[in-house]
Coordinates of C-alpha atoms in Angstrom, one line a residue:
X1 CA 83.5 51.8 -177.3
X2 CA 85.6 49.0 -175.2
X3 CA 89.3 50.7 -174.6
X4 CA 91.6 49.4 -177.1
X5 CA 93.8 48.6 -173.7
X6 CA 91.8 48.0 -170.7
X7 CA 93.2 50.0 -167.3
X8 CA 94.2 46.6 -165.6
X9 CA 96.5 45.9 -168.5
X10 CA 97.8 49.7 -168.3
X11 CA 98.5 49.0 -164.6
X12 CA 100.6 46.2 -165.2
X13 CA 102.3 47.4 -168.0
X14 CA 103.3 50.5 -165.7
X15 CA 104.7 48.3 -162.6
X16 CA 107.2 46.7 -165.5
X17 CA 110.2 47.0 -166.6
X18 CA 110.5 48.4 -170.3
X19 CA 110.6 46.9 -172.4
X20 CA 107.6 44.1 -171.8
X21 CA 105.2 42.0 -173.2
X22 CA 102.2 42.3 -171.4
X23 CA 99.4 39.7 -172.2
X24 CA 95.7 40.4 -170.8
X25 CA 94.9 36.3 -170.2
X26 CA 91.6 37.1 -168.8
X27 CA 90.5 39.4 -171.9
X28 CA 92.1 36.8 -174.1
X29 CA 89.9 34.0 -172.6
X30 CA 86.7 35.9 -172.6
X31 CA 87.1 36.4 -176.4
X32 CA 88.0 33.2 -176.9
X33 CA 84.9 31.9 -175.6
X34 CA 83.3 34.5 -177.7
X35 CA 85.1 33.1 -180.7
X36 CA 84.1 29.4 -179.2
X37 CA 80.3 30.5 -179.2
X38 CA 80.3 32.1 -182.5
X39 CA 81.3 29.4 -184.9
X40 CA 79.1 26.3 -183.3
X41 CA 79.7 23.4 -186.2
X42 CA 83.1 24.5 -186.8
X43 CA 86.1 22.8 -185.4
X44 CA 88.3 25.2 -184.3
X45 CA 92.8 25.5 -184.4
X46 CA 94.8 27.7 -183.2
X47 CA 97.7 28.7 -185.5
X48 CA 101.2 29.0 -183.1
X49 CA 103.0 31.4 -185.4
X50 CA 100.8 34.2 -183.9
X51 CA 101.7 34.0 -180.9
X52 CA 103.8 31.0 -178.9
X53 CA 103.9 31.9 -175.4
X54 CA 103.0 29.1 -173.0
X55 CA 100.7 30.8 -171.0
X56 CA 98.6 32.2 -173.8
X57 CA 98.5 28.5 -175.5
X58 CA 97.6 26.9 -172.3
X59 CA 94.4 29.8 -172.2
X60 CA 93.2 28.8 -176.1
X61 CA 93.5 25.6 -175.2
X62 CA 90.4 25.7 -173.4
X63 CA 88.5 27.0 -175.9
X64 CA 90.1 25.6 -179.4
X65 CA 90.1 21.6 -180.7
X66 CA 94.0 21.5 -181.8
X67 CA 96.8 23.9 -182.5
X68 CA 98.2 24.2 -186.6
X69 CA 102.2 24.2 -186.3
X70 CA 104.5 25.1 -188.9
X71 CA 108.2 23.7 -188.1
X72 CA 109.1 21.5 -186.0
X73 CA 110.1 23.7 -183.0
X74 CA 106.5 24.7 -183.3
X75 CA 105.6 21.2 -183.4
X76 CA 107.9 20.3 -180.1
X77 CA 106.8 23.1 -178.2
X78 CA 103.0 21.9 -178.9
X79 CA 103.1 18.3 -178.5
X80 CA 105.4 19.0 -175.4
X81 CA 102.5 21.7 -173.5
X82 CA 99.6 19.3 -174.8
X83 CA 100.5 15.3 -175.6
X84 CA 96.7 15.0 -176.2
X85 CA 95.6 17.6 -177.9
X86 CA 95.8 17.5 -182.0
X87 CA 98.2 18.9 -184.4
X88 CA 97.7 19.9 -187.9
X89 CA 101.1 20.3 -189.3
X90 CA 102.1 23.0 -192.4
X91 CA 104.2 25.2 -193.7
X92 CA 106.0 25.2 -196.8
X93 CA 109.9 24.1 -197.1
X94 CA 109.3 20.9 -194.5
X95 CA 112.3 18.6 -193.9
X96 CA 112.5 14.7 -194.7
X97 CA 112.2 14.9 -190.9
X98 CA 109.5 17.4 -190.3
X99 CA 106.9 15.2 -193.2
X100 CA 107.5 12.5 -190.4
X101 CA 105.9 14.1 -187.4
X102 CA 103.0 12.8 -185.9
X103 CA 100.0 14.8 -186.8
X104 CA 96.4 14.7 -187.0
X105 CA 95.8 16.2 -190.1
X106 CA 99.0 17.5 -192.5
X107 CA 98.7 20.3 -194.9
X108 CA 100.4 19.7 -197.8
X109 CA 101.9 22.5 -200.3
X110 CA 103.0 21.0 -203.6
X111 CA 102.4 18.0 -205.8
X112 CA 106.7 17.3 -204.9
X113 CA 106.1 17.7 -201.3
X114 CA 103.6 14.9 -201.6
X115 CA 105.6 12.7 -203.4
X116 CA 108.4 13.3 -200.5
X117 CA 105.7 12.0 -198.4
X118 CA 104.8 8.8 -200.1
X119 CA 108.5 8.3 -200.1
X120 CA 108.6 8.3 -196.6
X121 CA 105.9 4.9 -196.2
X122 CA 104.1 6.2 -193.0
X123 CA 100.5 6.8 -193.0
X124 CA 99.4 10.6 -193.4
X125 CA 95.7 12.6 -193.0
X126 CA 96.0 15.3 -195.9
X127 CA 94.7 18.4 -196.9
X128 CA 96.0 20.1 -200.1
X129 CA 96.9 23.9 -199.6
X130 CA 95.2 25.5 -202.5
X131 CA 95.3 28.9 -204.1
X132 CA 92.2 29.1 -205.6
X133 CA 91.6 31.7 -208.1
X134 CA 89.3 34.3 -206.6
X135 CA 89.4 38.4 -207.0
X136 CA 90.3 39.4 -203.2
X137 CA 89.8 43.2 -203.0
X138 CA 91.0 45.1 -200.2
X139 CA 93.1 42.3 -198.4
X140 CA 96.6 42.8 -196.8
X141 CA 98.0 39.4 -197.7
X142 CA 97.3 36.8 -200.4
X143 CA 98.8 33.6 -200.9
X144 CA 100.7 32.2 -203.8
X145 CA 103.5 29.7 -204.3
X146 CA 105.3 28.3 -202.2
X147 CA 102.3 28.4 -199.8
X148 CA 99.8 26.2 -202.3
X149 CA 99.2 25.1 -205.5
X150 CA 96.9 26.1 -208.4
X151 CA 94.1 23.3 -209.6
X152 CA 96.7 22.1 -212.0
X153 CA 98.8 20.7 -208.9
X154 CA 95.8 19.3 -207.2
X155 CA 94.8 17.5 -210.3
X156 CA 99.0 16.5 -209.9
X157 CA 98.3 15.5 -206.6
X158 CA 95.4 13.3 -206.8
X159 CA 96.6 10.1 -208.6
X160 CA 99.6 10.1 -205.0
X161 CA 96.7 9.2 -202.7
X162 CA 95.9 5.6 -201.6
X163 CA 96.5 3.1 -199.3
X164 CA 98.1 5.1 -195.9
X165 CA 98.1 7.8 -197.9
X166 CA 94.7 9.2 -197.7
X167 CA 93.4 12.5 -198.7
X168 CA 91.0 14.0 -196.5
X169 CA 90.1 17.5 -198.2
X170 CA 91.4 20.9 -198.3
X171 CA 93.5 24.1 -196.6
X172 CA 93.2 27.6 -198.2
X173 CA 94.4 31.3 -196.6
X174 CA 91.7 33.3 -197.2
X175 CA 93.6 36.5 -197.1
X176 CA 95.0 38.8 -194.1
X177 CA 93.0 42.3 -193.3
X178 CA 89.6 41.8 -194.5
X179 CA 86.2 42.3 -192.3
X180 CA 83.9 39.5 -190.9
X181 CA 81.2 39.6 -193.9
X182 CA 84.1 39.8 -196.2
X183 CA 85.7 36.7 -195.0
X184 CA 82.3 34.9 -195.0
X185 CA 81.6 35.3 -198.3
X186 CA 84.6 34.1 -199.3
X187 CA 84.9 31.8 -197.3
X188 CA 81.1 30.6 -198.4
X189 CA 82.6 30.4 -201.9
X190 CA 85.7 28.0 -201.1
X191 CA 82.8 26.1 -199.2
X192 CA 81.0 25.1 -202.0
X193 CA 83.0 21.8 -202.7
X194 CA 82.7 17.9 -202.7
X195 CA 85.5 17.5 -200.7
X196 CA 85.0 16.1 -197.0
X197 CA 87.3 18.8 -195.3
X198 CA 88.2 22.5 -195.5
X199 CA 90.6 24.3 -193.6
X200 CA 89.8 27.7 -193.7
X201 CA 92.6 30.4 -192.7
X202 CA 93.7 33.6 -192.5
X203 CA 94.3 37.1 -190.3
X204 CA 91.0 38.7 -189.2
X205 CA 90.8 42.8 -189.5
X206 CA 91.0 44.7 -185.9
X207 CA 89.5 47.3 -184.4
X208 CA 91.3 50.4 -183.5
X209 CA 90.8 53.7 -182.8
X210 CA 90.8 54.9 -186.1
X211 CA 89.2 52.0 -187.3
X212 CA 91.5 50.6 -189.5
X213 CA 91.8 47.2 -190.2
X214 CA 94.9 45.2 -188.7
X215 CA 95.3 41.8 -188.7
X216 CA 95.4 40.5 -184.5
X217 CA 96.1 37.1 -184.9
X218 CA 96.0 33.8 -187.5
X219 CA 92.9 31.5 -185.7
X220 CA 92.1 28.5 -188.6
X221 CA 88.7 26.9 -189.1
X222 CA 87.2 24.0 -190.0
X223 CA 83.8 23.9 -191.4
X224 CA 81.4 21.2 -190.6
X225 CA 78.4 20.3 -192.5
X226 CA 75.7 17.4 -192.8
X227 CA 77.1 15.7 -195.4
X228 CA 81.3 16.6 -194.8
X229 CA 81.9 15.6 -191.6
X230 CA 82.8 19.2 -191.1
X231 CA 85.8 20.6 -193.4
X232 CA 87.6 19.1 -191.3
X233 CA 85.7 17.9 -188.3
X234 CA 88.5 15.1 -187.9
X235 CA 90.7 16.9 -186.0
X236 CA 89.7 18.5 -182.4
X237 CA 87.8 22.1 -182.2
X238 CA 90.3 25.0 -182.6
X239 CA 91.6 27.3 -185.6
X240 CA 90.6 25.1 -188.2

């Protein structure tokens, strides 16, 4: 079994002061990669609120197509590391002037929210945060209002697009602390849709030494398909 923390990382940690936040940027850019390899037709974002810290961000961003922010600190920070790289924007509770940020795609969390964003008259790339109603068994987190909307706000939703406003498919948190072939299979069944997008999130289970499951971090994915363009193979490669 690998060492939950590897001896260089022990090292470093010891020649510290306490207390410390050690990052091993070497181990982090080997799985990374792994990651990278591992979901080929999938653009991938990396979702800030895990984990901020310049040095880790400018690692992933090697290895990922955009970041997924959610404020507008988040958002600064970002945009300020990596002009060029792309930003999906959530979170629920945005400001008048967070819904103006430039983005690549926008994840939107209520049929009100989208209004706001009509209101404002600036073109927008949307996805619609959805909590679709699936049995999740075993998971840590699930999502439910304000962070989405049920099928009766999408169907809310839908008569808002047009024009700049244009929807391009959809966002859903899978659910925090599940395995890799439980996450697949849910994920396979959120998969099954017309839309040209889907933004597939949510913490993946751990190892550690007694094999419990802990959720290590918040990567998002896009799925791309043949006939989708990739669930949301508009914005660059990383935690879609």
């Amino acid at each position: 079994m690998i060492p939950l923390i590897p001896g260089r990382v022990r090292e470093a940690a010891a020649a510290l002061p306490a207390p410390a936040y050690v990052y091993d940027l070497p181990g982090l850019d080997a799985h990374a990669a792994a990651v990278r390899r591992a979901l080929a037709g999938v653009e991938l974002y990396y979702a800030v609120k895990a984990n901020p810290d310049a040095e880790l961000l400018k690692v992933l961003a090697g290895h990922v197509d955009g970041f997924e922010v959610s404020s507008g600190g988040e958002h600064a920070h970002v945009t300020g590391l990596f002009p060029a790289m792309p930003v999906a924007l959530g979170g629920p509770g945005k400001t008048d002037a967070e819904l103006r940020l430039p983005h690549h795609r926008l994840h939107v969390e209520s049929p009100n929210e989208l209004r706001r964003l009509r209101a404002t008259g600036l073109p927008a790339d949307v996805l619609l945060r959805i909590n679709p109603d699936l049995p999740v068994e075993g998971a840590a987190l699930t999502m439910s209002g304000p962070f989405g909307m049920d099928e009766a706000g999408v169907a809310e939703c839908l008569p808002l697009f047009g024009g700049r406003l244009r929807l391009r498919g959809l966002h859903a948190h899978l659910a925090s602390g599940l395995d890799a072939p439980q996450l697949l299979r849910l994920a396979a069944r959120l998969l099954d849709t017309e839309h040209e997008e889907v933004n597939l999130g949510g913490g993946m289970a751990g190892r550690t030494p007694s094999r419990s499951a802990a959720s290590t971090g918040s990567p998002t994915a896009r799925a791309c398909g043949p006939s989708r363009k990739g669930g949301g193979c508009g914005s660059s490669r990383a935690g879609r």
